[in-house]
PDB file of C-alpha atoms and ligand atoms in Angstrom:
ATOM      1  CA  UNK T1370     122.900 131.910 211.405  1.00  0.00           C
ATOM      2  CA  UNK T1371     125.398 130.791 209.176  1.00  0.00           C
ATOM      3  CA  UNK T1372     123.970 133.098 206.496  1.00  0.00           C
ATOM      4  CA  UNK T1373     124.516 136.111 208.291  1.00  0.00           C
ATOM      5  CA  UNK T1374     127.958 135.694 208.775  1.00  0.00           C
ATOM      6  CA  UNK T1375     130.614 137.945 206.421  1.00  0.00           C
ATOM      7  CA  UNK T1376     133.908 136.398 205.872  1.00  0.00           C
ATOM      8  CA  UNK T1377     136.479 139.717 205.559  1.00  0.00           C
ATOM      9  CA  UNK T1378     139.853 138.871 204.338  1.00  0.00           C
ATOM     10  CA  UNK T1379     141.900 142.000 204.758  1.00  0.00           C
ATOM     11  CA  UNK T1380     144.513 143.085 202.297  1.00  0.00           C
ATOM     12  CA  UNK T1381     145.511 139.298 201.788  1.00  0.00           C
ATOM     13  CA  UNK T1382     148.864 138.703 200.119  1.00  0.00           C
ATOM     14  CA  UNK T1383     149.098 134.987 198.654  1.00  0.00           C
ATOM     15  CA  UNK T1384     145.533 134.309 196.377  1.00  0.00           C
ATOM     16  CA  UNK T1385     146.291 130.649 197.504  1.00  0.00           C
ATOM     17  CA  UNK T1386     145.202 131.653 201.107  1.00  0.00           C
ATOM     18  CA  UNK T1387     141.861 133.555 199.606  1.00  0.00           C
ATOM     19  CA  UNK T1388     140.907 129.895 197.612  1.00  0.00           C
ATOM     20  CA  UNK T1389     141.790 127.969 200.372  1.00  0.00           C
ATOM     21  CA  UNK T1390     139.503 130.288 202.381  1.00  0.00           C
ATOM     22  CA  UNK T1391     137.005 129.755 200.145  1.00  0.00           C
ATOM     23  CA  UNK T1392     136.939 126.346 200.293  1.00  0.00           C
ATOM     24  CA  UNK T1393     137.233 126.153 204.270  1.00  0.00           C
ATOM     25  CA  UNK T1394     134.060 128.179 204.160  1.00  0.00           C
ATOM     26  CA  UNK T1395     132.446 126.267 201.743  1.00  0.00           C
ATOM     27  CA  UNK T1396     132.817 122.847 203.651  1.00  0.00           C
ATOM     28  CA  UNK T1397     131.590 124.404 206.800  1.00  0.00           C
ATOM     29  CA  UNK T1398     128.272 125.804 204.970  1.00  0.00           C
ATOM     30  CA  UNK T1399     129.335 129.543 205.210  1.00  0.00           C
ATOM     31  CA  UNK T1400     129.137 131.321 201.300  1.00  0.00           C
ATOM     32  CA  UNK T1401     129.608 135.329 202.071  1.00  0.00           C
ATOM     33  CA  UNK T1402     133.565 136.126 201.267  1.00  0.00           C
ATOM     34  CA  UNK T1403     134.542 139.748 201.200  1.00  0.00           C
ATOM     35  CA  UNK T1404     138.269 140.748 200.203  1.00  0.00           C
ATOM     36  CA  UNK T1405     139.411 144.266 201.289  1.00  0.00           C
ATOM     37  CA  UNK T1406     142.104 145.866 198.839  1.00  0.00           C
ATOM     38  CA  UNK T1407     143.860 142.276 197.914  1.00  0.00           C
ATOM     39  CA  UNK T1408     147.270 142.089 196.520  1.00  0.00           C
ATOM     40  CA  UNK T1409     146.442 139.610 193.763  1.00  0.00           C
ATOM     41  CA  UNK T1410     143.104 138.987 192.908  1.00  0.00           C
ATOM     42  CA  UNK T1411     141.724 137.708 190.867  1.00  0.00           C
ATOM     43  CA  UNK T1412     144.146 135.140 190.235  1.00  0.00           C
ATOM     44  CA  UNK T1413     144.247 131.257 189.226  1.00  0.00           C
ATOM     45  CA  UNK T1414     146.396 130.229 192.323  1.00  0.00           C
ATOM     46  CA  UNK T1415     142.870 131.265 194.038  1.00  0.00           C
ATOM     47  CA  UNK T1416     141.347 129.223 191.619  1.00  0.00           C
ATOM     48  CA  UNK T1417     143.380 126.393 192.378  1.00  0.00           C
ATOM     49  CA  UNK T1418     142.846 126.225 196.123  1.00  0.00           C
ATOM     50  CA  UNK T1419     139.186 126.678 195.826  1.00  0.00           C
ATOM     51  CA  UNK T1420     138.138 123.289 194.862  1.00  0.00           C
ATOM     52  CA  UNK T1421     134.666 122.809 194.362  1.00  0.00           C
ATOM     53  CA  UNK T1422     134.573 125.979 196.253  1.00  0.00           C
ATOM     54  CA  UNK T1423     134.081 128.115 193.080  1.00  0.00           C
ATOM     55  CA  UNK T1424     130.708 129.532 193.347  1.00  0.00           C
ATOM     56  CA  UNK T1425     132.310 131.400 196.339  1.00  0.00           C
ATOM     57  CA  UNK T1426     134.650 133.280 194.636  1.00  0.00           C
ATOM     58  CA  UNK T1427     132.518 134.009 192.084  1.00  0.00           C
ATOM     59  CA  UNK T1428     130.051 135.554 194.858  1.00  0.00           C
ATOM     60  CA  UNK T1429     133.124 137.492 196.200  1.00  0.00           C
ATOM     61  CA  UNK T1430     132.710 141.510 197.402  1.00  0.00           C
ATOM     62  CA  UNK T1431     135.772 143.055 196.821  1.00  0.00           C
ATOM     63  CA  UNK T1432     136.045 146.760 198.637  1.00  0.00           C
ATOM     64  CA  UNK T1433     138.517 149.257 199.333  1.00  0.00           C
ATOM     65  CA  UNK T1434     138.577 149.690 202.868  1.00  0.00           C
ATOM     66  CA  UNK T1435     137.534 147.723 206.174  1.00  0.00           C
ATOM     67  CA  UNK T1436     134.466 149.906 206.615  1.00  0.00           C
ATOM     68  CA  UNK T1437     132.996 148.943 203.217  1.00  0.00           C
ATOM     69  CA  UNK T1438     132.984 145.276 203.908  1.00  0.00           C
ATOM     70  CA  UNK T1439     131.695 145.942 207.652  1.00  0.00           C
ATOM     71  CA  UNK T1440     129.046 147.869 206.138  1.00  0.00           C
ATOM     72  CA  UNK T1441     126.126 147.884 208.557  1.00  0.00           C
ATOM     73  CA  UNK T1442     126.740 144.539 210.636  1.00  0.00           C
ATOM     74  CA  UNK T1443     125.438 144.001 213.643  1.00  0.00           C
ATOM     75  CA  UNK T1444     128.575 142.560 215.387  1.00  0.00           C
ATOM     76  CA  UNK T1445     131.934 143.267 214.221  1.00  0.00           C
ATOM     77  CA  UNK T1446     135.081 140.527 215.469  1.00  0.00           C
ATOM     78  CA  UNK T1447     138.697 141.001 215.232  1.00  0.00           C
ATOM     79  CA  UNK T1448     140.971 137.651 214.670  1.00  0.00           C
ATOM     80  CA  UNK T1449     144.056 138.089 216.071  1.00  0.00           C
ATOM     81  CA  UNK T1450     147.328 136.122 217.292  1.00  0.00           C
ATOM     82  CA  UNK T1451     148.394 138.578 219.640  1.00  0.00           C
ATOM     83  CA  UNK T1452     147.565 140.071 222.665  1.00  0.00           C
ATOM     84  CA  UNK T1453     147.888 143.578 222.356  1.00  0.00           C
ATOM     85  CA  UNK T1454     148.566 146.895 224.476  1.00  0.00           C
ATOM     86  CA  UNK T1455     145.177 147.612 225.487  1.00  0.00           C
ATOM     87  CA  UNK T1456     143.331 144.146 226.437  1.00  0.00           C
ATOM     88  CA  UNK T1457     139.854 144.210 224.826  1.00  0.00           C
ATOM     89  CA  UNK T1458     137.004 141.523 225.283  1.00  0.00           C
ATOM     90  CA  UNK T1459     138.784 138.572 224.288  1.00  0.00           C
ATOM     91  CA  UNK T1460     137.350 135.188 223.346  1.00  0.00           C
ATOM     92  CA  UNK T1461     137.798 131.830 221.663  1.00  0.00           C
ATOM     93  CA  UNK T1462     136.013 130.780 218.339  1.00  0.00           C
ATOM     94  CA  UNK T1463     133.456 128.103 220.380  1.00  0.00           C
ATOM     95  CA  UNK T1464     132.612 131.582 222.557  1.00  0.00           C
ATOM     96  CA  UNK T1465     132.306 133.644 219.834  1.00  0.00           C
ATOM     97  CA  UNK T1466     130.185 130.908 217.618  1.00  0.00           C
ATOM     98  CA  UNK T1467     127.827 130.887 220.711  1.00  0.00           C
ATOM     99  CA  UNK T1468     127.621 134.749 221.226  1.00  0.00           C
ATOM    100  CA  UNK T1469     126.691 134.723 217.334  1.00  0.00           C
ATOM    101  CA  UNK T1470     123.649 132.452 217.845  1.00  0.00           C
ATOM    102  CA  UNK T1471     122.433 135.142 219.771  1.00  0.00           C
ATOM    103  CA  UNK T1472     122.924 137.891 217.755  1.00  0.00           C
ATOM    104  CA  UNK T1473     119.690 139.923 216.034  1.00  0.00           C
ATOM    105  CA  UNK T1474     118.398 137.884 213.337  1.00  0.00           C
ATOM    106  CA  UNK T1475     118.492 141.010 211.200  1.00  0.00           C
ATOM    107  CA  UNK T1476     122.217 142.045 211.365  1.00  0.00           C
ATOM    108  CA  UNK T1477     125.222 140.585 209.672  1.00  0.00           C
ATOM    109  CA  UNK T1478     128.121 139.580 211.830  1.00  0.00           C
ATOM    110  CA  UNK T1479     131.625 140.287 210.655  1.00  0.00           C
ATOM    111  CA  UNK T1480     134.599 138.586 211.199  1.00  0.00           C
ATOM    112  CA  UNK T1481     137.904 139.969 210.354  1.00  0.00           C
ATOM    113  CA  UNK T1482     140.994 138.479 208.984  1.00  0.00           C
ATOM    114  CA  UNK T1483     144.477 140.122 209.039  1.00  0.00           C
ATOM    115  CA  UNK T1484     147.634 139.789 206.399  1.00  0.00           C
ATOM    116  CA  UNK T1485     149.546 137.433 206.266  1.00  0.00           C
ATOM    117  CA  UNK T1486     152.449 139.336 207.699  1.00  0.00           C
ATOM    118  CA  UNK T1487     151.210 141.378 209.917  1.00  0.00           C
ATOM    119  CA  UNK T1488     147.543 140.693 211.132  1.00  0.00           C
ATOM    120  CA  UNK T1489     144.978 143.531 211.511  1.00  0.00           C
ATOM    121  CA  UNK T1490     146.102 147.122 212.466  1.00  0.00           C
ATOM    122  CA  UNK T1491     145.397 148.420 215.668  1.00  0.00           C
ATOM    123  CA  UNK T1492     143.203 150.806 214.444  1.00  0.00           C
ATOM    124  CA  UNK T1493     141.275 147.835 212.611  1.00  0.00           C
ATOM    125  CA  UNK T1494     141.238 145.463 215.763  1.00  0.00           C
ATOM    126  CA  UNK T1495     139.627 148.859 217.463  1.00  0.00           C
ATOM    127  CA  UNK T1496     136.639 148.688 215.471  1.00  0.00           C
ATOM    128  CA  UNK T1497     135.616 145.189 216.392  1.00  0.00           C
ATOM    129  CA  UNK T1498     133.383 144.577 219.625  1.00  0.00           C
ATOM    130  CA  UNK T1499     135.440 141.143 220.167  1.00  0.00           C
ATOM    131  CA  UNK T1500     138.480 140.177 219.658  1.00  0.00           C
ATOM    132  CA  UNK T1501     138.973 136.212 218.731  1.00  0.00           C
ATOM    133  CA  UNK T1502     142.374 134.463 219.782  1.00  0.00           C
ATOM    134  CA  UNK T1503     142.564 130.342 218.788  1.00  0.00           C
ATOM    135  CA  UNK T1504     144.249 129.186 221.621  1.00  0.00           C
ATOM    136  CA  UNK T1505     147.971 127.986 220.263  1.00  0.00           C
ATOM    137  CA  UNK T1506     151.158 126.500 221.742  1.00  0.00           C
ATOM    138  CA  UNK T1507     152.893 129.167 223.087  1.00  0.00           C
ATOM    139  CA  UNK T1508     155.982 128.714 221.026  1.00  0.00           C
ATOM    140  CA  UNK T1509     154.114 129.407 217.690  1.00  0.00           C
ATOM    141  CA  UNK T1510     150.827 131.706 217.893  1.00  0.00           C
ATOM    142  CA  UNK T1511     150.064 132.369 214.352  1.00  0.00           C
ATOM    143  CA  UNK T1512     147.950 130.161 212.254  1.00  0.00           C
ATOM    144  CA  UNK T1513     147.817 130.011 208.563  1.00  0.00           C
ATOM    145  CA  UNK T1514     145.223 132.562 207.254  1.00  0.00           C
ATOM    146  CA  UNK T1515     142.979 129.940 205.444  1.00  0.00           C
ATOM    147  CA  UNK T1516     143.589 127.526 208.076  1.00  0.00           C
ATOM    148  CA  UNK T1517     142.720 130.110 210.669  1.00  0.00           C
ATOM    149  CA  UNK T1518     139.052 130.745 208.752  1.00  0.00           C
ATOM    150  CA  UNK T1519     138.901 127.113 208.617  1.00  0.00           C
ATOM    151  CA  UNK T1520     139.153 126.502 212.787  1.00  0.00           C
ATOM    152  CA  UNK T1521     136.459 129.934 213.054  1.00  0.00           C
ATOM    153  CA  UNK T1522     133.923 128.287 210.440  1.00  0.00           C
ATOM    154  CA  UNK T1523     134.001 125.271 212.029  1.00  0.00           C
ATOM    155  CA  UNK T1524     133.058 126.279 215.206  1.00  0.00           C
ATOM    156  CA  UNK T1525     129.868 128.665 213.715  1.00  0.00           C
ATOM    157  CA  UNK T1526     128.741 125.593 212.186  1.00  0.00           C
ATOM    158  CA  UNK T1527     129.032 123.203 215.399  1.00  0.00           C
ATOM    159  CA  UNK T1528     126.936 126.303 216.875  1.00  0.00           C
ATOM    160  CA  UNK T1529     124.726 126.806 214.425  1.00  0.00           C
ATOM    161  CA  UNK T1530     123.174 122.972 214.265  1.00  0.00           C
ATOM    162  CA  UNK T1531     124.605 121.611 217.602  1.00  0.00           C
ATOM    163  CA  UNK T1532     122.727 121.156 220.496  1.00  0.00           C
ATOM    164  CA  UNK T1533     122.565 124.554 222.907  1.00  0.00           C
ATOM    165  CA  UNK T1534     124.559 124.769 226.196  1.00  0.00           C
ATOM    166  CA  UNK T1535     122.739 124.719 229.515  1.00  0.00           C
ATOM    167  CA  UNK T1536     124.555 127.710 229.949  1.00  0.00           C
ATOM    168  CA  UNK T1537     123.982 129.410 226.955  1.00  0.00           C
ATOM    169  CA  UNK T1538     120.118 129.395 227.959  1.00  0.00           C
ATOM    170  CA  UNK T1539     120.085 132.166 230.636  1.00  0.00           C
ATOM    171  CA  UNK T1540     122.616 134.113 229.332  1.00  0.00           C
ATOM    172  CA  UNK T1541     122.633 138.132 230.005  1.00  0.00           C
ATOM    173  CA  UNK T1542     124.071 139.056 226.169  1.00  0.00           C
ATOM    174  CA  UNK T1543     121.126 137.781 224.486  1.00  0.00           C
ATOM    175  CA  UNK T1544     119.964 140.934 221.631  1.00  0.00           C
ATOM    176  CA  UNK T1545     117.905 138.616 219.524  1.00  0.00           C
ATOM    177  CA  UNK T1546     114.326 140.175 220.511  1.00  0.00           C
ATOM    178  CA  UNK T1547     116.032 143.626 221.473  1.00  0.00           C
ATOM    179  CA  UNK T1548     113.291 146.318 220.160  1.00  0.00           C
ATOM    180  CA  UNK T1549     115.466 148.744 218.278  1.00  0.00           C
ATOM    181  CA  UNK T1550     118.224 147.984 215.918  1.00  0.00           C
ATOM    182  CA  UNK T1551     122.113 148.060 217.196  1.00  0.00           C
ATOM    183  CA  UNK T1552     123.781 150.943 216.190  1.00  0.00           C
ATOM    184  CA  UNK T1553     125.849 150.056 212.819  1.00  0.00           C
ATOM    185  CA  UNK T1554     129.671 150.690 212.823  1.00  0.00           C
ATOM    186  CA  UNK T1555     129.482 153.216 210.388  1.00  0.00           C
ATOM    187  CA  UNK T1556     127.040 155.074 212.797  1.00  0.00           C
ATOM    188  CA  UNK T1557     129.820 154.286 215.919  1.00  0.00           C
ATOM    189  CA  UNK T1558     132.569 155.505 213.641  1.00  0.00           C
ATOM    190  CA  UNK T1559     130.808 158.849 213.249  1.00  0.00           C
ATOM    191  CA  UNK T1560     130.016 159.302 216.558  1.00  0.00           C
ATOM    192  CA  UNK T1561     133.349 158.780 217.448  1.00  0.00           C
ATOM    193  CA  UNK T1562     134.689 161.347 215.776  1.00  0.00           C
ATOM    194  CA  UNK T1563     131.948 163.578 216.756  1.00  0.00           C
ATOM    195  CA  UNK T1564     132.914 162.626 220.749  1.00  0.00           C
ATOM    196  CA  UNK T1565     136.710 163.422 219.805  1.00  0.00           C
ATOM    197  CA  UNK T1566     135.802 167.220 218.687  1.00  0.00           C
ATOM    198  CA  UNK T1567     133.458 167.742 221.417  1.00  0.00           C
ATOM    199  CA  UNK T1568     136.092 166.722 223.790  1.00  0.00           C
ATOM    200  CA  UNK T1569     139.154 168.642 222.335  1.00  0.00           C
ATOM    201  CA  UNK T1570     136.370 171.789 222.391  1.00  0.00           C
ATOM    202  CA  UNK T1571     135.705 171.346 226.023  1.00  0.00           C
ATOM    203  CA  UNK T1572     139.324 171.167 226.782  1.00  0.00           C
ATOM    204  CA  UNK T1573     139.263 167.345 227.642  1.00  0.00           C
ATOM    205  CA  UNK T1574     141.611 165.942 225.222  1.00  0.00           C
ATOM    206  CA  UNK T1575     144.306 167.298 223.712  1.00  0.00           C
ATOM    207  CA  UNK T1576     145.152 165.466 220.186  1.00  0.00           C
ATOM    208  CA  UNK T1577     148.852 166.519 220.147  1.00  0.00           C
ATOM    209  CA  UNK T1578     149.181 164.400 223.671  1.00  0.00           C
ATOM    210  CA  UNK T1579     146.241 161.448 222.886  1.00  0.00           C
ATOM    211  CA  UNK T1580     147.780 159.011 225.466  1.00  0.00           C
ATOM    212  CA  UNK T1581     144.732 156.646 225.021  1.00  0.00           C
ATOM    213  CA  UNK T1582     141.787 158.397 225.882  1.00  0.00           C
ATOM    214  CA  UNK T1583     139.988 157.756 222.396  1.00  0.00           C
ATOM    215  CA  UNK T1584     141.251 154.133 222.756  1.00  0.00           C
ATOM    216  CA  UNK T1585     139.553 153.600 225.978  1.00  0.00           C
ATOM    217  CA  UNK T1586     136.306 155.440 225.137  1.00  0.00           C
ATOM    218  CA  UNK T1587     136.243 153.381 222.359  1.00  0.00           C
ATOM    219  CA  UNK T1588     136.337 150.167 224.356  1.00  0.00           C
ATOM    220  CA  UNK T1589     134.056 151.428 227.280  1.00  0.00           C
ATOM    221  CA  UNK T1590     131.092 151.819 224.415  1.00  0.00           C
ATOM    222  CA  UNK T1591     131.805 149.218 221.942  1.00  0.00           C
ATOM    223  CA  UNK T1592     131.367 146.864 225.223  1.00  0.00           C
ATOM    224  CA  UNK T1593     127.978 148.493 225.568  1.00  0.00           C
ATOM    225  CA  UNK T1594     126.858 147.591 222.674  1.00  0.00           C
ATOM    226  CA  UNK T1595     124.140 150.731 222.013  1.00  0.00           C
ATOM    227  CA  UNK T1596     121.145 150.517 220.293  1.00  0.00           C
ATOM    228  CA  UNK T1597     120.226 153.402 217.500  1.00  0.00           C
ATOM    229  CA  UNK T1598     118.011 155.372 219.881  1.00  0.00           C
ATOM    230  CA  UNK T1599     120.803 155.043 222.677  1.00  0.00           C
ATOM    231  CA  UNK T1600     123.574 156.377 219.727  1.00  0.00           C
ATOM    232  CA  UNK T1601     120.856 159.080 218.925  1.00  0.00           C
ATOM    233  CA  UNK T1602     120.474 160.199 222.295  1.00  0.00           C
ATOM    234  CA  UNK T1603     124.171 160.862 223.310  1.00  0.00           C
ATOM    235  CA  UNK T1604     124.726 162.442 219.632  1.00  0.00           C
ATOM    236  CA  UNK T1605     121.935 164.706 220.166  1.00  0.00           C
ATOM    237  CA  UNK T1606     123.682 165.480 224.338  1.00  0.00           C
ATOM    238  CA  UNK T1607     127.151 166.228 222.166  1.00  0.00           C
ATOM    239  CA  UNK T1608     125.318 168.640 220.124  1.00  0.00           C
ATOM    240  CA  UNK T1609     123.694 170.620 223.023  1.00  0.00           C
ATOM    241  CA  UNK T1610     127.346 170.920 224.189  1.00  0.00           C
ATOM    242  CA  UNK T1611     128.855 171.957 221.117  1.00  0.00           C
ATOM    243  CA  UNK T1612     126.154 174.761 220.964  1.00  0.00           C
ATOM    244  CA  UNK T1613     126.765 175.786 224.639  1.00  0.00           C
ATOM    245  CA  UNK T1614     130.652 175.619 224.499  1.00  0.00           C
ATOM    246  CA  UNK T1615     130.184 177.816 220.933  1.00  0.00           C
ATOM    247  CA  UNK T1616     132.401 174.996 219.073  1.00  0.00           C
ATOM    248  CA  UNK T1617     132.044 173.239 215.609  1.00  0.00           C
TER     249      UNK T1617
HETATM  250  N1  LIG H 716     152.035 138.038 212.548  1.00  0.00           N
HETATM  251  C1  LIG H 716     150.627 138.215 212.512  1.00  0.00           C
HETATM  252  C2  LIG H 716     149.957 136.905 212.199  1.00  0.00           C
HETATM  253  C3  LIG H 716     149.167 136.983 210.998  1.00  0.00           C
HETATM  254  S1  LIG H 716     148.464 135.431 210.626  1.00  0.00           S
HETATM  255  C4  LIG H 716     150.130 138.722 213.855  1.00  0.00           C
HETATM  256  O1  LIG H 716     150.890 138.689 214.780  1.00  0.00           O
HETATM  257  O2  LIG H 716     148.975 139.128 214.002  1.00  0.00           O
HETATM  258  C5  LIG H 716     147.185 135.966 209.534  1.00  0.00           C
HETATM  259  C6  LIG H 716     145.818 136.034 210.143  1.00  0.00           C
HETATM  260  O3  LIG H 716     145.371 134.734 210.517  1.00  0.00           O
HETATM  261  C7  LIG H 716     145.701 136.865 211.398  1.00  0.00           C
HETATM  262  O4  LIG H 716     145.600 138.241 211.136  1.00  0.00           O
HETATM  263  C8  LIG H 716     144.395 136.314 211.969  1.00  0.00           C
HETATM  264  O5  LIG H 716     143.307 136.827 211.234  1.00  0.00           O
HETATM  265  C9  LIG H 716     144.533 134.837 211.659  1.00  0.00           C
HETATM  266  N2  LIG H 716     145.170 134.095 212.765  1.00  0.00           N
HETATM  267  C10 LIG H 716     146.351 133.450 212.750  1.00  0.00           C
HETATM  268  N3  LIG H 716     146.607 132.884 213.941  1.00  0.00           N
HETATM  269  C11 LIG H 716     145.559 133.155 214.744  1.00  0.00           C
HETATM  270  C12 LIG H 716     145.206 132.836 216.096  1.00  0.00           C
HETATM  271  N4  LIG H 716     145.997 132.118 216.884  1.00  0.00           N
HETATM  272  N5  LIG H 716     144.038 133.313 216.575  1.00  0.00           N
HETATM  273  C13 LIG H 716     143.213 134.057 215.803  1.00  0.00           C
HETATM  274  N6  LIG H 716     143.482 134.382 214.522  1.00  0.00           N
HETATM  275  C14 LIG H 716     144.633 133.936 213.992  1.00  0.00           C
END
C-alpha cells in the first residue's frame, strides 16, 4: 500500500521543509516525493534536513502544475488546516490511512500538501475526493509542513502493517475488486469542463453569475467516485445534448 502512495508538496517555500519531508517519509517506509513548481529546489538546506533520507530526493518528480503530479491516481486527498466555505468529505489521517487500504491495488493515491503560507487553493482542495484535517488545539490549527507529512505517513504505515478494524471489514467503500478502473482526475477534469459548456448552452448556468453551481457538481460526483465506463456514459449523454441543443 505504502508504495502506491504519492507524496505532493505544492509550491513549497523553505527547501528545509521538502528534506525534512523527505526524511519523515523515509522513516515511515513511504519513497514517492513529488514537488509542484518549488521556490528553491534543489537546494542544500534540503540536503541538510534529509538525513539518511537522500535516495528520496534523488527519486524526486518535480512538475509544473498540480495535475502533473496527480497524474492518473486513483484517489486524490487534500491536507488542509481549515475548514472552508463549502464543507467537503472531511476526515482524519487514521480514516484516511484506512480508506487507502482499500483503495484498487492498481491506482496511486495522492496526497496533497499546501505552502507554507497559505495551504492549497480552493481550486486545488476542489480536485481532491477527501479532504484531511489533523485534529489541533483550537488556538493553533496549522502544523509545520514536514511535520504535517510526518503525522499523515505515520498513520499509512500503522494501516498498512497493523492489524484491520472489525469495522473496517464490512465496510460499503471498499473498490479493491471493482471491475473497471476509476475514472482518473485528468479524465474528471475534462469532463468537468465539458458539463460547464453543456450547461451554459442549455441555459443552466450562467458563468458571469457562477454562485457555486460548478462547486457543488463538483462535490456531488467526486463523492461518487465513477468508474471509466460510468465517466464514458454521462460524456457520451452530454454529447447527445450538445448535438440536440446545436451547441459546441
Ligand atoms: N495557513 C495555512 C497553513 C499552511 S500549513 C492554511 O490555513 O491552510 C502548510 C501545510 O501543512 C498545509 O497546506 C497542509 O498541507 C499541512 N497542514 C498543516 N496543518 C494541518 C492540519 N491541521 N491538518 C492537515 N494538514 C495540515
Amino acid at each position: 500500500m505504502l508504495d502506491k502512495i504519492r507524496i505532493i508538496l505544492v509550491n513549497t517555500t523553505h527547501p528545509g521543509n521538502i528534506g525534512a519531508a523527505a526524511r519523515a517519509m523515509k522513516n515511515m517506509g513511504l519513497g514517492r516525493l513529488y514537488l509542484v513548481a518549488p521556490k528553491k529546489y534543489p537546494d542544500e538546506e534540503a540536503v541538510w534536513r534529509a538525513g539518511h533520507a537522500l535516495d528520496v530526493l534523488d527519486n524526486v518528480v518535480v512538475t509544473e502544475t498540480v495535475d502533473e503530479a496527480i497524474g492518473d491516481s486513483g484517489l486524490v486527498i487534500g491536507t488542509s488546516a481549515r475548514e472552508r466555505k463549502i464543507p467537503w468529505p472531511l476526515m482524519t489521517p487514521r480514516e484516511v490511512a484506512l480508506r487507502a487500504k482499500e483503495e484498487p491495488s492498481k491506482q496511486d493515491i495522492a496526497i496533497l500538501f499546501g505552502r507554507e503560507d497559505r495551504g492549497l487553493t480552493n481550486e486545488e482542495l476542489q480536485k481532491c475526493h477527501i479532504h484531511l484535517n489533523i485534529p489541533t488545539a483550537d488556538e493553533y490549527s496549522s502544523l509545520n509542513l514536514a511535520q504535517a507529512v510526518q503525522v499523515v505517513s505515520y498513520e499509512l504505515r500503522l494501516a498498512a502493517f497493523g492489524e484491520a478494524l472489525p469495522s473496517e471489514k464490512e465496510t460499503q467503500n471498499d473498490k479493491r475488486d471493482w471491475d473497471v478502473p476509476l475514472a482518473s482526475t485528468e479524465a474528471m477534469e475534462l469532463f468537468y469542463a465539458h458539463l460547464e459548456q453543456v450547461l451554459i448552452d442549455i441555459d443552466f448556468h450562467d458563468p458571469k453569475t457562477p454562485r457555486q453551481t460548478m462547486t457543488r457538481l463538483r462535490r456531488l460526483f467526486t463523492r461518487v467516485r465513477m468508474d471509466d465506463m460510468e465517466l464514458a456514459m454521462l460524456r457520451g449523454i452530454l454529447k447527445k445534448i450538445d448535438k440536440t441543443v446545436g451547441g459546441k
